[in-house]
Coordinates of C-alpha atoms in Angstrom, one line a residue:
X1106 CA 3.5 5.1 20.4
X1107 CA 6.8 6.8 20.4
X1108 CA 7.7 5.5 23.9
X1109 CA 6.9 2.0 22.7
X1110 CA 9.0 2.4 19.6
X1111 CA 11.9 3.8 21.6
X1112 CA 12.2 0.6 23.5
X1113 CA 12.7 -1.6 20.4
X1114 CA 14.1 0.7 17.7
X1115 CA 17.7 0.8 16.7
X1116 CA 19.6 3.8 18.3
X1117 CA 19.9 5.7 15.0
X1118 CA 16.2 5.3 14.2
X1119 CA 15.2 6.0 17.8
X1120 CA 16.6 9.5 17.6
X1121 CA 14.8 10.2 14.3
X1122 CA 11.5 8.8 15.7
X1123 CA 11.7 11.0 18.8
X1124 CA 12.4 14.0 16.5
X1125 CA 9.3 13.1 14.5
X1126 CA 7.1 13.2 17.6
X1127 CA 8.6 16.5 18.7
X1128 CA 7.9 18.2 15.4
X1129 CA 4.4 16.6 14.8
X1130 CA 2.4 19.7 15.6
X1131 CA 4.5 21.8 13.3
X1132 CA 4.2 19.1 10.6
X1133 CA 0.5 19.2 10.9
X1134 CA 0.5 22.9 10.4
X1135 CA 2.8 22.6 7.4
X1136 CA 0.7 19.9 5.8
X1137 CA -2.4 21.9 6.3
X1138 CA -6.0 20.7 6.9
X1139 CA -9.0 20.3 4.6
X1140 CA -10.3 23.8 3.7
X1141 CA -14.1 23.9 3.4
X1142 CA -15.3 26.7 1.1
X1143 CA -17.7 25.9 -1.8
X1144 CA -16.3 22.4 -1.9
X1145 CA -14.0 20.2 0.1
X1146 CA -10.4 20.7 -1.1
X1147 CA -8.2 17.5 -1.0
X1148 CA -4.8 17.6 0.6
X1149 CA -2.2 16.1 -1.7
X1150 CA 0.5 14.0 -0.1
X1151 CA 4.2 14.7 -0.7
X1152 CA 6.4 11.7 -1.8
X1153 CA 9.4 13.5 -0.2
X1154 CA 7.7 13.1 3.2
X1155 CA 7.0 9.5 2.4
X1156 CA 10.8 9.0 2.0
X1157 CA 11.3 10.7 5.4
X1158 CA 8.9 8.2 6.9
X1159 CA 11.0 5.4 5.4
X1160 CA 14.1 6.9 7.0
X1161 CA 12.6 6.8 10.5
X1162 CA 11.4 3.2 10.0
X1163 CA 7.7 3.7 9.6
X1164 CA 7.3 1.8 6.4
X1165 CA 7.2 -2.0 6.8
X1166 CA 7.5 -1.6 10.5
X1167 CA 6.9 -5.3 11.1
X1168 CA 9.2 -6.5 8.3
X1169 CA 12.6 -7.9 9.6
X1170 CA 15.6 -5.6 9.6
X1171 CA 17.4 -7.8 7.1
X1172 CA 14.9 -6.6 4.4
X1173 CA 15.0 -3.0 5.5
X1174 CA 12.1 -3.0 8.0
X1175 CA 12.1 -2.2 11.7
X1176 CA 11.2 -5.7 13.0
X1177 CA 8.5 -4.4 15.4
X1178 CA 5.4 -6.2 16.6
X1179 CA 1.8 -5.4 15.7
X1180 CA 1.2 -3.5 18.9
X1181 CA 3.8 -1.1 17.8
X1182 CA 2.5 -1.0 14.2
X1183 CA -1.0 -0.1 15.5
X1184 CA 0.4 2.7 17.6
X1185 CA 2.4 4.0 14.7
X1186 CA -0.8 4.1 12.7
X1187 CA -2.6 6.0 15.5
X1188 CA 0.1 8.7 15.7
X1189 CA 0.5 9.2 11.9
X1190 CA -3.3 9.5 11.6
X1191 CA -3.2 12.1 14.3
X1192 CA -1.1 14.2 11.9
X1193 CA -2.6 13.5 8.6
X1194 CA -4.9 10.8 7.2
X1195 CA -3.4 10.7 3.7
X1196 CA 0.1 9.8 5.0
X1197 CA -1.3 7.1 7.3
X1198 CA -3.1 5.6 4.3
X1199 CA 0.1 5.8 2.3
X1200 CA 1.9 4.0 5.0
X1201 CA -0.8 1.3 5.4
X1202 CA -0.9 0.5 1.6
X1203 CA 2.9 0.3 1.5
X1204 CA 3.3 -1.8 4.6
X1205 CA 0.2 -4.0 4.7
X1206 CA -1.0 -4.4 1.1
X1207 CA 2.4 -4.5 -0.6
X1208 CA 5.3 -5.3 1.7
X1209 CA 3.5 -7.8 3.9
X1210 CA 2.4 -10.1 1.1
X1211 CA 5.8 -10.0 -0.5
X1212 CA 7.5 -10.9 2.7
X1213 CA 4.9 -13.5 3.7
X1214 CA 4.5 -15.2 0.4
X1215 CA 7.2 -14.1 -2.0
X1216 CA 10.3 -15.9 -3.0
X1217 CA 13.7 -14.9 -1.5
X1218 CA 14.5 -13.3 -4.8
X1219 CA 11.3 -11.2 -4.7
X1220 CA 11.9 -10.2 -1.1
X1221 CA 15.4 -9.0 -1.7
X1222 CA 14.5 -7.2 -4.9
X1223 CA 11.5 -5.3 -3.5
X1224 CA 11.4 -5.0 0.3
X1225 CA 14.5 -2.8 1.0
X1226 CA 13.6 -0.1 -1.4
X1227 CA 9.9 -0.2 -0.4
X1228 CA 11.0 0.1 3.2
X1229 CA 13.1 3.2 2.5
X1230 CA 10.3 4.9 0.6
X1231 CA 12.5 5.0 -2.6
X1232 CA 9.9 2.8 -4.3
X1233 CA 6.1 3.2 -3.9
X1234 CA 3.9 0.2 -4.3
X1235 CA 0.2 -0.4 -4.7
X1236 CA -2.3 -3.3 -4.7
X1237 CA -4.6 -3.8 -7.7
X1238 CA -7.8 -5.6 -6.6
X1239 CA -11.0 -3.5 -7.0
X1240 CA -12.8 -3.4 -10.3
X1241 CA -15.9 -1.6 -11.5
X1242 CA -18.0 -4.8 -11.0
X1243 CA -15.9 -6.5 -8.3
X1244 CA -15.5 -5.0 -4.9
X1245 CA -16.9 -6.9 -2.0
X1246 CA -16.9 -10.2 -3.8
X1247 CA -13.7 -10.4 -5.8
X1248 CA -13.7 -14.2 -5.9
X1249 CA -17.1 -14.4 -7.6
X1250 CA -17.2 -11.2 -9.7
X1251 CA -13.7 -10.4 -10.9
X1252 CA -13.5 -10.0 -14.7
X1253 CA -9.8 -9.2 -15.2
X1254 CA -8.2 -12.3 -16.6
X1255 CA -4.7 -13.8 -16.7
X1256 CA -4.3 -16.3 -19.4
X1257 CA -1.3 -18.6 -19.5
X1258 CA 0.9 -18.5 -22.7
X1259 CA 4.0 -20.6 -22.3
X1260 CA 6.2 -19.1 -19.5
X1261 CA 4.0 -15.9 -19.1
X1262 CA 0.5 -14.7 -18.4
X1263 CA -1.4 -12.3 -20.6
X1264 CA -3.5 -9.8 -18.6
X1265 CA -6.7 -8.2 -19.9
X1266 CA -9.2 -6.2 -17.8
X1267 CA -9.8 -3.1 -15.8
X1268 CA -9.2 -2.0 -12.2
X1269 CA -10.3 1.2 -10.4
X1270 CA -9.9 3.1 -7.1
X1271 CA -6.3 1.7 -7.0
X1272 CA -4.6 3.8 -4.3
X1273 CA -1.2 5.2 -5.3
X1274 CA -1.1 4.0 -8.9
X1275 CA -0.1 7.3 -10.4
X1276 CA 3.2 7.4 -8.4
X1277 CA 3.7 3.7 -7.9
X1278 CA 6.8 1.9 -9.3
X1279 CA 5.7 -1.6 -8.5
X1280 CA 2.3 -3.3 -8.3
X1281 CA 0.6 -6.4 -6.9
X1282 CA -2.2 -7.4 -9.3
X1283 CA -5.1 -9.9 -8.6
X1284 CA -6.5 -11.5 -11.8
X1285 CA -8.7 -14.5 -12.7
X1286 CA -6.9 -17.6 -13.9
X1287 CA -9.8 -20.0 -13.7
X1288 CA -13.5 -20.2 -12.9
X1289 CA -13.0 -22.0 -9.6
X1290 CA -14.8 -20.0 -6.9
X1291 CA -12.1 -20.6 -4.3
X1292 CA -9.0 -21.1 -6.4
X1293 CA -9.8 -19.0 -9.4
X1294 CA -7.7 -15.9 -8.6
X1295 CA -3.9 -15.5 -8.8
X1296 CA -1.6 -12.7 -7.6
X1297 CA 1.2 -11.2 -9.7
X1298 CA 4.0 -8.7 -9.3
X1299 CA 4.7 -6.3 -12.1
X1300 CA 6.7 -3.1 -12.6
X1301 CA 5.6 0.3 -13.9
X1302 CA 7.6 0.0 -17.1
X1303 CA 5.9 -3.2 -18.1
X1304 CA 4.2 -2.6 -21.5
X1305 CA 0.5 -3.3 -22.1
X1306 CA -1.2 -1.2 -19.4
X1307 CA -2.1 2.4 -18.8
X1308 CA -3.7 4.7 -16.3
X1309 CA -7.1 5.7 -17.7
X1310 CA -7.8 8.4 -15.2
X1311 CA -7.2 9.7 -11.7
X1312 CA -10.5 9.5 -9.9
X1313 CA -11.5 12.7 -7.9
X1314 CA -12.3 12.2 -4.2
X1315 CA -13.4 14.4 -1.4
X1316 CA -11.0 13.3 1.3
X1317 CA -7.2 13.5 1.7
X1318 CA -5.2 12.5 -1.4
X1319 CA -2.7 9.7 -0.9
X1320 CA 0.4 9.5 -3.1
X1321 CA -0.6 8.9 -6.7
X1322 CA -4.3 9.3 -6.0
X1323 CA -7.0 6.7 -6.7
X1324 CA -6.8 5.5 -10.3
X1325 CA -8.5 3.5 -13.0
X1326 CA -6.2 1.1 -14.8
X1327 CA -6.6 -0.7 -18.1
X1328 CA -4.8 -3.8 -19.1
X1329 CA -4.6 -4.8 -22.8
X1330 CA -2.6 -8.0 -23.2
X1331 CA 0.1 -7.1 -20.6
X1332 CA 2.5 -10.0 -20.2
X1333 CA 3.8 -11.0 -16.8
X1334 CA 6.4 -13.8 -16.5
X1335 CA 5.2 -16.9 -14.6
X1336 CA 8.1 -16.3 -12.2
X1337 CA 6.4 -13.1 -11.0
X1338 CA 3.5 -15.1 -9.4
X1339 CA 3.1 -14.6 -5.7
X1340 CA 2.4 -18.0 -4.1
X1341 CA 1.0 -20.4 -6.7
X1342 CA -1.6 -20.1 -9.4
X1343 CA -5.0 -20.1 -7.7
X1344 CA -3.8 -18.6 -4.4
X1345 CA -4.8 -15.0 -5.1
X1346 CA -7.9 -15.0 -3.0
X1347 CA -6.0 -16.5 -0.1
X1348 CA -3.3 -13.8 -0.4
X1349 CA -6.0 -11.1 -0.6
X1350 CA -7.7 -12.4 2.6
X1351 CA -4.5 -12.8 4.6
X1352 CA -3.2 -9.3 3.9
X1353 CA -6.5 -7.8 5.2
X1354 CA -5.6 -8.6 8.8
X1355 CA -2.7 -6.2 9.2
X1356 CA -4.4 -3.6 6.9
X1357 CA -7.6 -3.5 9.0
X1358 CA -5.6 -3.1 12.2
X1359 CA -4.4 0.3 11.0
X1360 CA -8.0 1.3 10.1
X1361 CA -9.0 0.5 13.7
X1362 CA -6.2 2.6 15.2
X1363 CA -6.6 5.5 12.8
X1364 CA -9.9 6.4 14.4
X1365 CA -8.2 6.7 17.8
X1366 CA -5.5 9.0 16.3
X1367 CA -8.1 11.1 14.5
X1368 CA -10.3 11.3 17.6
X1369 CA -7.3 12.3 19.7
X1370 CA -6.5 15.1 17.2
X1371 CA -10.1 16.3 17.3
X1372 CA -10.0 16.5 21.1
X1373 CA -6.7 18.4 21.0
X1374 CA -8.1 21.0 18.5
X1375 CA -11.3 21.3 20.5

């Protein structure tokens, strides 16, 4: 992965990426592994390392350089996912959420104003983003089962509902939220951007898990008449399911490659 990146990265980033590869075994020792005693102890990811990943160009790797990304192709992105997973699963998950679930939709479907506002700071790791889709009663069939609603009131939408297992929410500064705007089975969902300081929502709890902990954990969110300006729609009203399906492609690529990196690490340890 590093050799592939070296051929396409900028000179300054190329040096830092090479350094990351050299220090990877030491990083793995420093981050630690899951300790199995009476129970499985989760490893908590460090946001400072997340910013270091931004510095070497690992966040939003396929996003053009004009928005802070590295402008790499998806072969390179998959290889990055393999190498980061080899070191630590939590950090690979952090990178995938930031790059595929947040940055990709904003770049692909956002307005120019939204791109310039969000992408550079997401690429640097200064801002952490997350994607709010899953609900207690809507996981595999969000189009048909989603209960969180977005009701139009003049120039804004009022959000009511609940999300859970939202990766990174506790540390996130910015969110993409999927909510129901009509009962149409194909065009009933819409996607919105909102910032952490928007009133009308809260984190109900951080849900305990057995595996590695990403930045901000996996949280349950409650929305009680949170207002989002209509200008913060991504795409158009009714295009939320389309956006959700399209962002799954690059996200699932990293899931495929992660198992290669994890398997490689297992062989190295063995």
